PDB file of C-alpha atoms and ligand atoms in Angstrom:
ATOM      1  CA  UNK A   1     -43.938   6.187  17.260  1.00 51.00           C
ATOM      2  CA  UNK A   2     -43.053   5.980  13.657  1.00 58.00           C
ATOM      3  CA  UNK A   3     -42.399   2.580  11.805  1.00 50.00           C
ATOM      4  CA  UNK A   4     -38.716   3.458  12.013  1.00 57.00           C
ATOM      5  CA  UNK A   5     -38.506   4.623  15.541  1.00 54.00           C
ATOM      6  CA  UNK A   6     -40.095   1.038  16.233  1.00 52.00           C
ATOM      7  CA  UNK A   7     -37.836  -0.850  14.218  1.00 52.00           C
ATOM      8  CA  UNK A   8     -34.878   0.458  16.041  1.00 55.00           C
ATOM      9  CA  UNK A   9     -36.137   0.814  19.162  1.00 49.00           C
ATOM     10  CA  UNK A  10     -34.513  -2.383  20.520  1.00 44.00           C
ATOM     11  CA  UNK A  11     -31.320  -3.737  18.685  1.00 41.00           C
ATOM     12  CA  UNK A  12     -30.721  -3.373  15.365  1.00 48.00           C
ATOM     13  CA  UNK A  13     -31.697  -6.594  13.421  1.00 46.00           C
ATOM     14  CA  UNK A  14     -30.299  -8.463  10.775  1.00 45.00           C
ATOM     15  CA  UNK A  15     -32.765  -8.220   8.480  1.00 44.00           C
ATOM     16  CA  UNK A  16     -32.799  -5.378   5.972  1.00 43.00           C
ATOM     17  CA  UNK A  17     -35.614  -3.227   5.885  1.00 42.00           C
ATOM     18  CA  UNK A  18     -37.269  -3.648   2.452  1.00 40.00           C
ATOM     19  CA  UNK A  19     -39.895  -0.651   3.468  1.00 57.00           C
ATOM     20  CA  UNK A  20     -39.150   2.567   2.233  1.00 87.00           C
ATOM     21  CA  UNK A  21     -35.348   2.440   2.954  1.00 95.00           C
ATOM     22  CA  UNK A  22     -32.870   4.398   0.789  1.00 98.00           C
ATOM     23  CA  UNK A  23     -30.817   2.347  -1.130  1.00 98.00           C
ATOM     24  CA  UNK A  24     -28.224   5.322  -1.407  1.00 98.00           C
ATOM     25  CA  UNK A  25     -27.581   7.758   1.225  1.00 98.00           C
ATOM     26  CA  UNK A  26     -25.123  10.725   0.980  1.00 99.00           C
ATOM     27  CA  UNK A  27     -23.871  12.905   3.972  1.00 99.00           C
ATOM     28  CA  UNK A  28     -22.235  15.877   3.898  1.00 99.00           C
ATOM     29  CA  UNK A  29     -20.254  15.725   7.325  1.00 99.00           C
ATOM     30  CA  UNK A  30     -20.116  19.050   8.104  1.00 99.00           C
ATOM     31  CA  UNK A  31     -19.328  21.256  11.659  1.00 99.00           C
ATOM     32  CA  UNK A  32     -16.384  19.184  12.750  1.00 99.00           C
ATOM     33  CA  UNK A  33     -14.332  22.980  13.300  1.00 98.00           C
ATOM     34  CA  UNK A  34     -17.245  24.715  15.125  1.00 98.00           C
ATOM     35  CA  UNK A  35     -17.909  21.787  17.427  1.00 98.00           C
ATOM     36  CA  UNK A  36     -14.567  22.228  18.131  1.00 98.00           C
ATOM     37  CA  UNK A  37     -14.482  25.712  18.310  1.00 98.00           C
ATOM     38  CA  UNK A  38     -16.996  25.679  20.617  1.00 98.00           C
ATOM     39  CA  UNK A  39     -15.268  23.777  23.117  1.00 98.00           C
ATOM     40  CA  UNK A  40     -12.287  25.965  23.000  1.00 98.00           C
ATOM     41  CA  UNK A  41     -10.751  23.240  20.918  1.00 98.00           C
ATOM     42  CA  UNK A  42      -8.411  23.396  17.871  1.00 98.00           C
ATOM     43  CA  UNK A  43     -10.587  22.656  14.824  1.00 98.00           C
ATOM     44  CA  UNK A  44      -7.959  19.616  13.979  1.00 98.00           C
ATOM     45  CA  UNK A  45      -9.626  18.110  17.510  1.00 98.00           C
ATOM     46  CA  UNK A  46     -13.164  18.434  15.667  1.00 98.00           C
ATOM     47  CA  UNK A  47     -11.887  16.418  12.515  1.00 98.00           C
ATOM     48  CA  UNK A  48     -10.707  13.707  14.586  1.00 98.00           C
ATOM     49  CA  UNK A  49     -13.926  13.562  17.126  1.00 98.00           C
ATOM     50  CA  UNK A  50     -15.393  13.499  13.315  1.00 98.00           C
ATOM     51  CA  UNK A  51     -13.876   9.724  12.432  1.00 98.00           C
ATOM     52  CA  UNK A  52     -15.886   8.478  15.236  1.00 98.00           C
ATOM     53  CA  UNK A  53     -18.755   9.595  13.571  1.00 98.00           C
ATOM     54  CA  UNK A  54     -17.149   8.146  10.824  1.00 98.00           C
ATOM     55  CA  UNK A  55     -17.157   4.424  12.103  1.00 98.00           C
ATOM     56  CA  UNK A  56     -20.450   4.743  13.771  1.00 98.00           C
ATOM     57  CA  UNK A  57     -22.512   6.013  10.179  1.00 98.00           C
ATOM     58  CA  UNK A  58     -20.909   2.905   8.505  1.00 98.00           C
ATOM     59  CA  UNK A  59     -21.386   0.226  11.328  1.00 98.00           C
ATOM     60  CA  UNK A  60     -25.072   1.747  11.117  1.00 98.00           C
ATOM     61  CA  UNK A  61     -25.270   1.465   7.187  1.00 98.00           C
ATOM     62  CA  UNK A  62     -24.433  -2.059   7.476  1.00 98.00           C
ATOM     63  CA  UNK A  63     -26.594  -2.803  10.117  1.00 97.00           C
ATOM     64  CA  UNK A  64     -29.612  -0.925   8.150  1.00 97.00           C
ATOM     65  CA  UNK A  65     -28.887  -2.950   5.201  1.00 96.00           C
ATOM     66  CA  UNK A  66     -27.959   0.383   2.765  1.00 98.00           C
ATOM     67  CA  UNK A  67     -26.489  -0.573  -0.614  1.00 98.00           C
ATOM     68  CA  UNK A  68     -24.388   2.581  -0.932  1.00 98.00           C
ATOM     69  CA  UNK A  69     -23.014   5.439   1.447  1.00 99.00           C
ATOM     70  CA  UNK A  70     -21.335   8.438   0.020  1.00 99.00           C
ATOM     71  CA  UNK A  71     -19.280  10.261   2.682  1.00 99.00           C
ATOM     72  CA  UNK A  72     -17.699  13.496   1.684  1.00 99.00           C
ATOM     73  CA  UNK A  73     -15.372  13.942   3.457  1.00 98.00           C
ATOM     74  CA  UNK A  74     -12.443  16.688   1.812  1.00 98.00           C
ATOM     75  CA  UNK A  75     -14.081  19.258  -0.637  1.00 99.00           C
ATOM     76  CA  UNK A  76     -11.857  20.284  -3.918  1.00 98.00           C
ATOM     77  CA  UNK A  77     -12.712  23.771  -2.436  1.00 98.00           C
ATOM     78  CA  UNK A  78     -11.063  22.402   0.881  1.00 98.00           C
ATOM     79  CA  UNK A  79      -7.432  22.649  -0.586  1.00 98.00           C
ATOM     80  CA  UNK A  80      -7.917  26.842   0.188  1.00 98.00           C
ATOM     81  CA  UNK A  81      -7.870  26.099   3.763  1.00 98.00           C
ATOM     82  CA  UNK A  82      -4.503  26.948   5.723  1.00 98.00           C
ATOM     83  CA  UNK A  83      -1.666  24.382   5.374  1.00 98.00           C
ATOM     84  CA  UNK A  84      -2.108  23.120   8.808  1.00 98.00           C
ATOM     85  CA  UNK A  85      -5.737  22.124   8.598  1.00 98.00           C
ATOM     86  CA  UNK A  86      -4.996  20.264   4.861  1.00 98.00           C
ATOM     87  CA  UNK A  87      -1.834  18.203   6.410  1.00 98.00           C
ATOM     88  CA  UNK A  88      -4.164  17.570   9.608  1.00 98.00           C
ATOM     89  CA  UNK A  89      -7.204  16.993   7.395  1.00 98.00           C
ATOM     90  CA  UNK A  90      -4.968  14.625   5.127  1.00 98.00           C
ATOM     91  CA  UNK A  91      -3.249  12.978   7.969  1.00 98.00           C
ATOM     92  CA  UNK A  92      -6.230  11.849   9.296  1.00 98.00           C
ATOM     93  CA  UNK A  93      -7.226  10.171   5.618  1.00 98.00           C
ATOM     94  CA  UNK A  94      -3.911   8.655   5.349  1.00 98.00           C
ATOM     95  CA  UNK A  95      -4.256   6.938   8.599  1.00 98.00           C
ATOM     96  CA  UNK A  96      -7.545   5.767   8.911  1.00 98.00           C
ATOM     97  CA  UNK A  97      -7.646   4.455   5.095  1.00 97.00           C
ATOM     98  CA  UNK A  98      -4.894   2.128   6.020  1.00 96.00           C
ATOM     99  CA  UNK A  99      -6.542   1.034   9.397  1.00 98.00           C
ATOM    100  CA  UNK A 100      -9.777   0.344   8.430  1.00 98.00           C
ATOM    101  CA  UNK A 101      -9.181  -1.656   5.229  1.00 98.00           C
ATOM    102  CA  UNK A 102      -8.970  -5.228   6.974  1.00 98.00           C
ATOM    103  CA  UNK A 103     -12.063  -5.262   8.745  1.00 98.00           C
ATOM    104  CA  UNK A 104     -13.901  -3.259   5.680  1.00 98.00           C
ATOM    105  CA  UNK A 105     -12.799  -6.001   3.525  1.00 98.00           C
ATOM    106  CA  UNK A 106     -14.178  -8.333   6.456  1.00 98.00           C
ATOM    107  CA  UNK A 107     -17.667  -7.188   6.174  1.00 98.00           C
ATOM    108  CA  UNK A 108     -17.124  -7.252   2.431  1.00 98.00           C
ATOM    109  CA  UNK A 109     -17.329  -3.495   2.223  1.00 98.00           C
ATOM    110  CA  UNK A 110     -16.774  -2.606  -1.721  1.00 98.00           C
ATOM    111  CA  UNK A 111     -14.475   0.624  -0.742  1.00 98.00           C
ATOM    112  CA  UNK A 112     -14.504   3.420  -3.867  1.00 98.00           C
ATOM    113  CA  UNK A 113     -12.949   7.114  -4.015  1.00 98.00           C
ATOM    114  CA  UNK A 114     -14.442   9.763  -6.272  1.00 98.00           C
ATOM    115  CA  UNK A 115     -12.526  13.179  -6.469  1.00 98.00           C
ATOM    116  CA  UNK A 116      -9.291  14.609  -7.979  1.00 98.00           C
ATOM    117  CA  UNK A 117      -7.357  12.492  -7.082  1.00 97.00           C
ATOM    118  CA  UNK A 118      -4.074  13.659  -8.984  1.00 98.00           C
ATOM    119  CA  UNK A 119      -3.989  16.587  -6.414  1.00 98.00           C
ATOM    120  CA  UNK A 120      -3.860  14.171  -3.728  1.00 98.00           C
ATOM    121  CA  UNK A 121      -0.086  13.038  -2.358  1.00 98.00           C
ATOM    122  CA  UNK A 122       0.995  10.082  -4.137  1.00 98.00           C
ATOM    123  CA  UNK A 123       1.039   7.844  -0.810  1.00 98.00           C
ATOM    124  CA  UNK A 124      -2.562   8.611  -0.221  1.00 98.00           C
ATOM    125  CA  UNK A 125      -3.649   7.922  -4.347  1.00 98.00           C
ATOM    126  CA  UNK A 126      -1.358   4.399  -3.537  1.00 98.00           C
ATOM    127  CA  UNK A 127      -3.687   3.785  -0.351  1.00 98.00           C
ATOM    128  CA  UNK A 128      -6.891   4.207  -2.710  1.00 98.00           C
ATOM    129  CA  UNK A 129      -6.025   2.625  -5.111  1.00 98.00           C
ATOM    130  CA  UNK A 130      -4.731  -0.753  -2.548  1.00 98.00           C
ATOM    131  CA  UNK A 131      -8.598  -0.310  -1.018  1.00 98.00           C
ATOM    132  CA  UNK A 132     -10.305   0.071  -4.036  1.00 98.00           C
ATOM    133  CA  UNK A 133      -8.356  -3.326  -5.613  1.00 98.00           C
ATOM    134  CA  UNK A 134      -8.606  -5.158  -2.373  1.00 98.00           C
ATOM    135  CA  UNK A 135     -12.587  -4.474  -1.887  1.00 98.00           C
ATOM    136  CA  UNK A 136     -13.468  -4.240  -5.501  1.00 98.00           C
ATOM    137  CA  UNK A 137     -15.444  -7.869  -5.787  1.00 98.00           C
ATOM    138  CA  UNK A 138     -17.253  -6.903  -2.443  1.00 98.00           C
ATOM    139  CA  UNK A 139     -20.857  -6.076  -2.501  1.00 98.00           C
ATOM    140  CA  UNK A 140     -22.719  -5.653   0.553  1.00 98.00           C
ATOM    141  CA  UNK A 141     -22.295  -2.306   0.745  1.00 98.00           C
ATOM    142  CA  UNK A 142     -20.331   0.609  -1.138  1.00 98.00           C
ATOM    143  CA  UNK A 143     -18.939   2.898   0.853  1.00 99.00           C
ATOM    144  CA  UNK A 144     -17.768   5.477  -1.518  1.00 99.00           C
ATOM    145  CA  UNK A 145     -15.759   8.319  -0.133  1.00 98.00           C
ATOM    146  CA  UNK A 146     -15.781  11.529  -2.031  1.00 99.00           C
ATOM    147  CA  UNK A 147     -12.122  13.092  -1.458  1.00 98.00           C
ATOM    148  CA  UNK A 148     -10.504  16.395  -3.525  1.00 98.00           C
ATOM    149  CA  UNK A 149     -14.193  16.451  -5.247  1.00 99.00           C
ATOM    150  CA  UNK A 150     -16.184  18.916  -7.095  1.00 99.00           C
ATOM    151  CA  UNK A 151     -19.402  17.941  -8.508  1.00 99.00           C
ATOM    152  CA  UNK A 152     -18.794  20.283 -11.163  1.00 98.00           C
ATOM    153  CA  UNK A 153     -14.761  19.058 -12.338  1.00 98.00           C
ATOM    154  CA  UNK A 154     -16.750  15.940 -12.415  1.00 98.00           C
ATOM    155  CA  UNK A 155     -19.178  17.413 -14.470  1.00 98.00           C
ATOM    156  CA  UNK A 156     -16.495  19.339 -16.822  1.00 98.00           C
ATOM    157  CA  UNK A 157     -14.476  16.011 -17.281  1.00 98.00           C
ATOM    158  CA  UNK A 158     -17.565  13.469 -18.155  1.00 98.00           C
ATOM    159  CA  UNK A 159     -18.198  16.757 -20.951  1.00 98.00           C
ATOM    160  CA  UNK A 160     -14.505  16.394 -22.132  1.00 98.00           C
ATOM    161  CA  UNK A 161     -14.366  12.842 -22.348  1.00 98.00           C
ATOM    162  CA  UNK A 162     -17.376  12.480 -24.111  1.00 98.00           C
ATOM    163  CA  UNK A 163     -16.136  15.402 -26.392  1.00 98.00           C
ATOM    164  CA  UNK A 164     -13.170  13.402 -27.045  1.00 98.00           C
ATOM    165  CA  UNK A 165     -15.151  10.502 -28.281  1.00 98.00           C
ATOM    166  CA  UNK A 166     -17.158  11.980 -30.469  1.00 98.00           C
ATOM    167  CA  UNK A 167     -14.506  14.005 -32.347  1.00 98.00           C
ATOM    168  CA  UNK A 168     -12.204  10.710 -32.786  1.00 98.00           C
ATOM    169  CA  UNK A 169     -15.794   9.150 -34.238  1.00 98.00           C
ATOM    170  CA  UNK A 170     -16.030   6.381 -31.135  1.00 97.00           C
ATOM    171  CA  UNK A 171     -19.715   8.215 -30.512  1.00 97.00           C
ATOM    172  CA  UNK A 172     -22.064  10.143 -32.181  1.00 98.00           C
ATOM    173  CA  UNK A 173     -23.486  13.350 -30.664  1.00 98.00           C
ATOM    174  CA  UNK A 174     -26.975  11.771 -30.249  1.00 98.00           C
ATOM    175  CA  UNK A 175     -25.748   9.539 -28.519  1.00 98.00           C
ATOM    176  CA  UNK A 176     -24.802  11.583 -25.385  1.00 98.00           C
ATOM    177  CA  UNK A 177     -27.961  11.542 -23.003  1.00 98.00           C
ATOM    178  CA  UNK A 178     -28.801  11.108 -19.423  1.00 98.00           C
ATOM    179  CA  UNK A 179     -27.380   7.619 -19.215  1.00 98.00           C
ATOM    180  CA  UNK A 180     -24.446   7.939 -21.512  1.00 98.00           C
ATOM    181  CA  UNK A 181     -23.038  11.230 -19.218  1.00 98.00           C
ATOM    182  CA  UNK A 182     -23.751   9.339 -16.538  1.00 98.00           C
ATOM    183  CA  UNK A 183     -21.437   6.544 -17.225  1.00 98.00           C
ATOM    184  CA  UNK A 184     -18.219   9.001 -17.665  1.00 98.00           C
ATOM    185  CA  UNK A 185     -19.373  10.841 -14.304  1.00 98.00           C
ATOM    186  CA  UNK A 186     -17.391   9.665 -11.339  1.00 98.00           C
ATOM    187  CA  UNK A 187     -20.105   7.557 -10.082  1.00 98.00           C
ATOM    188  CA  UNK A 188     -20.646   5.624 -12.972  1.00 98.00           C
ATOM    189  CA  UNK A 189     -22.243   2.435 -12.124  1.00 98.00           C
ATOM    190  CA  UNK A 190     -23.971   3.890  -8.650  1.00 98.00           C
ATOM    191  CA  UNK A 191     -27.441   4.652  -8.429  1.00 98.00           C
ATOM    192  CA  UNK A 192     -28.117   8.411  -7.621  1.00 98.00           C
ATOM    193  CA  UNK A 193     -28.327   8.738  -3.946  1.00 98.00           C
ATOM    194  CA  UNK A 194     -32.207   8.978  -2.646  1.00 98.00           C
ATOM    195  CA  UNK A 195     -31.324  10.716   0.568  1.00 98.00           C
ATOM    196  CA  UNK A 196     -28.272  13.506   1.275  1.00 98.00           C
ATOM    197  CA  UNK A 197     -28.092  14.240   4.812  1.00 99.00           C
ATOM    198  CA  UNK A 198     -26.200  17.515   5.627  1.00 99.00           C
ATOM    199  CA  UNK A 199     -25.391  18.322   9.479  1.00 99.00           C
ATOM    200  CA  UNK A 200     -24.197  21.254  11.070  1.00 98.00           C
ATOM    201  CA  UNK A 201     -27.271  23.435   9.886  1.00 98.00           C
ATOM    202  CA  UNK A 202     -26.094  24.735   6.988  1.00 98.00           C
ATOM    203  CA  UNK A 203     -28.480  24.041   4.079  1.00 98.00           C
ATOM    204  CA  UNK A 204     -26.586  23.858   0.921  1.00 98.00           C
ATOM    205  CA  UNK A 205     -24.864  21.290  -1.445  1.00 98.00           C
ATOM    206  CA  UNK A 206     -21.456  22.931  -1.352  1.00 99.00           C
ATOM    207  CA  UNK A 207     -20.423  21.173  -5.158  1.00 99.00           C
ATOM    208  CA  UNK A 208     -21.731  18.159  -4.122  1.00 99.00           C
ATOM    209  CA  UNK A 209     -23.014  15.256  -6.070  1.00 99.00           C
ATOM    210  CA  UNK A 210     -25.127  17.901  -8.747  1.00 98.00           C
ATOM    211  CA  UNK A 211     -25.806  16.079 -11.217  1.00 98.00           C
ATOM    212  CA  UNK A 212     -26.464  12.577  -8.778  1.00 98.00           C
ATOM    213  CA  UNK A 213     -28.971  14.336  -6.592  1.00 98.00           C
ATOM    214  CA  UNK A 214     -31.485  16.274  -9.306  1.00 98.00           C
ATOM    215  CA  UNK A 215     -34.518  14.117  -7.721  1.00 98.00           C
ATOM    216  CA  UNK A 216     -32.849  13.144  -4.215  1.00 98.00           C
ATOM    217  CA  UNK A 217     -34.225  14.234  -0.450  1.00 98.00           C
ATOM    218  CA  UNK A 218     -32.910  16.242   1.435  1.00 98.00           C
ATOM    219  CA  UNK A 219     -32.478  16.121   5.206  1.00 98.00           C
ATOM    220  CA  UNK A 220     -30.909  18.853   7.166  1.00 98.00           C
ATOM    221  CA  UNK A 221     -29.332  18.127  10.431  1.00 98.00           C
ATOM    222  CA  UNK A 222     -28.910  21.098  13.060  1.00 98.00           C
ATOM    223  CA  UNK A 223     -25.955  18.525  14.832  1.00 98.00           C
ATOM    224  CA  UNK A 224     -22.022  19.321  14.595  1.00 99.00           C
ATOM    225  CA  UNK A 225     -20.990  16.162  12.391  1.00 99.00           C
ATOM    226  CA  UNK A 226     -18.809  14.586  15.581  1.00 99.00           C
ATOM    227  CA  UNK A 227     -22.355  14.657  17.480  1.00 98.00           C
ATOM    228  CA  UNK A 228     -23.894  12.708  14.719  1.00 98.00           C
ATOM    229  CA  UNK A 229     -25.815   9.742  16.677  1.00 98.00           C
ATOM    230  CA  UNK A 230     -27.617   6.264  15.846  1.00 98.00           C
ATOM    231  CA  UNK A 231     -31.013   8.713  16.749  1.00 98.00           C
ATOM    232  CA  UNK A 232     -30.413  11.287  14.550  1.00 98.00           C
ATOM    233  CA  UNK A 233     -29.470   8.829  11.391  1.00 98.00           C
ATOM    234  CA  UNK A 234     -33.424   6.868  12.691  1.00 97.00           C
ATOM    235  CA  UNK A 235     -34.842  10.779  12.374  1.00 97.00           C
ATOM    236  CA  UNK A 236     -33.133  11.006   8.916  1.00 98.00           C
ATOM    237  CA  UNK A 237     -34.507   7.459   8.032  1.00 97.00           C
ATOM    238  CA  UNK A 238     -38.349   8.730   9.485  1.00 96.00           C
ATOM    239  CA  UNK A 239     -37.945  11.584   7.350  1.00 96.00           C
ATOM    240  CA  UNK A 240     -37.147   9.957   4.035  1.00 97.00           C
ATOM    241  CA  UNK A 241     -40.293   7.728   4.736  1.00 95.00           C
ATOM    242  CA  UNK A 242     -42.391  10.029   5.293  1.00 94.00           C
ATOM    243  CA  UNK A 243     -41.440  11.672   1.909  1.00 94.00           C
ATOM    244  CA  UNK A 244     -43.677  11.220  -1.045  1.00 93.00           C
ATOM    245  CA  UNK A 245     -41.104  10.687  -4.626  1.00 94.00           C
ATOM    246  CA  UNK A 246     -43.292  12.248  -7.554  1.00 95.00           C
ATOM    247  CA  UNK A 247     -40.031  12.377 -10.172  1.00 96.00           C
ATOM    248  CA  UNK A 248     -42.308  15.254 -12.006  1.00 96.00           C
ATOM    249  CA  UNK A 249     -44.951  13.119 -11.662  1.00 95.00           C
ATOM    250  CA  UNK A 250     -48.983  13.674  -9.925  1.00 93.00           C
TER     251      UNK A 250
HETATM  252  C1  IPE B   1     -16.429  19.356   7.858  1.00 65.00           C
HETATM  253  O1  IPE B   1     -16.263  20.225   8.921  1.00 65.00           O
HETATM  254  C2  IPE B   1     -15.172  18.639   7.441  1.00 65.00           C
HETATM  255  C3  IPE B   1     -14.553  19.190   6.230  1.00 65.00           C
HETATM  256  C4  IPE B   1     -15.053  20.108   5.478  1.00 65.00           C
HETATM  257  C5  IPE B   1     -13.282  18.629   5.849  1.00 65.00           C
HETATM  258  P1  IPE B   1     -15.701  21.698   8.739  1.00 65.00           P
HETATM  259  O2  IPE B   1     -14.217  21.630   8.797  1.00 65.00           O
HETATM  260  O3  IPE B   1     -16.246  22.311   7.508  1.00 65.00           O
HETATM  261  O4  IPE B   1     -16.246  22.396  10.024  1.00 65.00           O
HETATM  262  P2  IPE B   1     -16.997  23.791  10.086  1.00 65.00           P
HETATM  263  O5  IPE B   1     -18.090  23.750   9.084  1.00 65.00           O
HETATM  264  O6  IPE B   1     -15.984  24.836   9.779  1.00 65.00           O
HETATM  265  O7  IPE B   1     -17.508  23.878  11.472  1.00 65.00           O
HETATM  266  C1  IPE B   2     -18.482  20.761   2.591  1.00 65.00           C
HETATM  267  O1  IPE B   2     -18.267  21.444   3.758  1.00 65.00           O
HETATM  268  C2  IPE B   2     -17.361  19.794   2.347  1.00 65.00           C
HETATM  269  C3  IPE B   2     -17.294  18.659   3.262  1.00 65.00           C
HETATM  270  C4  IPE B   2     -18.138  18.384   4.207  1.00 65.00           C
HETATM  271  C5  IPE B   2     -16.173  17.774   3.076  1.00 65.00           C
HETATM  272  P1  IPE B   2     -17.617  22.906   3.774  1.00 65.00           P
HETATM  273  O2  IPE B   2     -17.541  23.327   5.178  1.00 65.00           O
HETATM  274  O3  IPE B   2     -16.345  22.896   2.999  1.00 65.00           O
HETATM  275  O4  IPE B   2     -18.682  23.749   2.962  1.00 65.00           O
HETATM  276  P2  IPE B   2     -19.005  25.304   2.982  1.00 65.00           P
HETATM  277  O5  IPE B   2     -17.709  26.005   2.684  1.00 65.00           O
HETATM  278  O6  IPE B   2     -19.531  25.641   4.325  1.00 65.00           O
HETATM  279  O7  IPE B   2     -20.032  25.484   1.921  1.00 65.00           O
HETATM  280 MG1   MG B   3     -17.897  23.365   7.095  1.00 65.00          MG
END
């Protein structure tokens, strides 16, 4: 039985692990339309089986002790689906980012959005910006929700801006390194995420967090995203422990 497996064998406890936890974890909630699929089920059914998932990742996160969770939750690529799945898919963030606010802002969960956000409907950019106001002085844990994002529009925009400084003479060129890009990068201010967890099977990144994950681990999940369980997020946590971090180095 692995350290992990121990430590959550019987309830969860309230003390953070300090042992080779993550501070930062990323997930990639993928599968919700197959699981549905597979169950004969419209995929819209599979998005909302997926906000259980949804609850029980950050109710976990807390309990863990994690400093930041990155959920990403509606791709910039995801505007190409059909209408129907977008309003669903919106519908869904519209509703449960106006539900959940209270009792995030109860377990003084600091709530932030990265993304495009001018493509999203004006009610919805009003809801962020409400949650990200309202939770913005909170600090036990981030949850940062990655909505209308593209690692690389993120990428393109911290290259403007910093463009845009140097030519009206706020910066000079040497100036622009690792840190400085990182600052105008949606996730300015949040540490680079030391484990992404990606369910459904698929093994890629699909524009996710590029730049943020040059040195992170990876940890593939073969579950749909609504069958995402408290076991499967302990075999992610064994895994990451078990992982040696050499940043280049021997
Ligand atoms: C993930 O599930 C949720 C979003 C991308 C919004 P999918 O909708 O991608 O489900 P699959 O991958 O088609 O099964
Ligand atoms: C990635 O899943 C986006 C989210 C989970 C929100 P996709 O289902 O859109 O990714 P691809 O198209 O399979 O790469
Ligand atoms: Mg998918």
């Amino acid at each position: 039985m692995s350290f992990f497996s121990k430590f959550f064998g019987g309830l969860f406890s309230q003390q953070p692990l300090t042992k080779a936890l993550p501070h930062h974890v990323g997930i990639i909630m993928d599968g919700n339309g197959r699981w549905a699929n597979k169950r004969g089920l419209p995929r819209i059914f599979g998005h909302t089986k997926g906000v259980d998932s949804v609850r029980l990742i950050v109710k976990l996160a807390q309990e863990t002790g994690l400093r930041y969770l990155t959920l990403y939750a509606f791709s910039y690529e995801n505007w190409r689906r059909p209408d129907e799945e977008v309003s669903g898919l919106l519908g869904l963030i519209r509703k449960h980012l106006a539900q959940e606010l209270d009792e995030l802002h109860k377990n003084e969960v600091c709530v932030r959005i990265i993304g495009e956000r001018d493509k999203l409907p004006k009610d919805i950019q009003k809801l962020i910006q409400t949650a990200e106001e309202k939770t913005a002085e909170n600090t036990k844990l981030t949850l940062v929700i990655a909505l209308s994002y593209s690692s690389r529009q993120e990428i393109i925009s911290a290259a403007k801006k910093l463009i845009a400084q140097v030519e009206k003479e706020k910066m000079n060129l040497e100036d622009i390194n690792e840190e400085t890009f990182s600052q105008h990068l949606h996730t300015h201010g949040i540490p680079d995420p030391d484990l992404i967890i990606r369910t459904s099977g698929e093994k890629r990144l699909s524009n996710f967090l590029l730049w943020q994950s040059a040195y992170s681990e990876l940890y593939f999940s073969p579950l749909h995203w609504p069958e995402f369980s408290r076991e499967e997020f302990i075999r992610a946590l064994d895994f990451y422990g078990s992982r040696q971090r050499r940043y280049g180095r021997v």
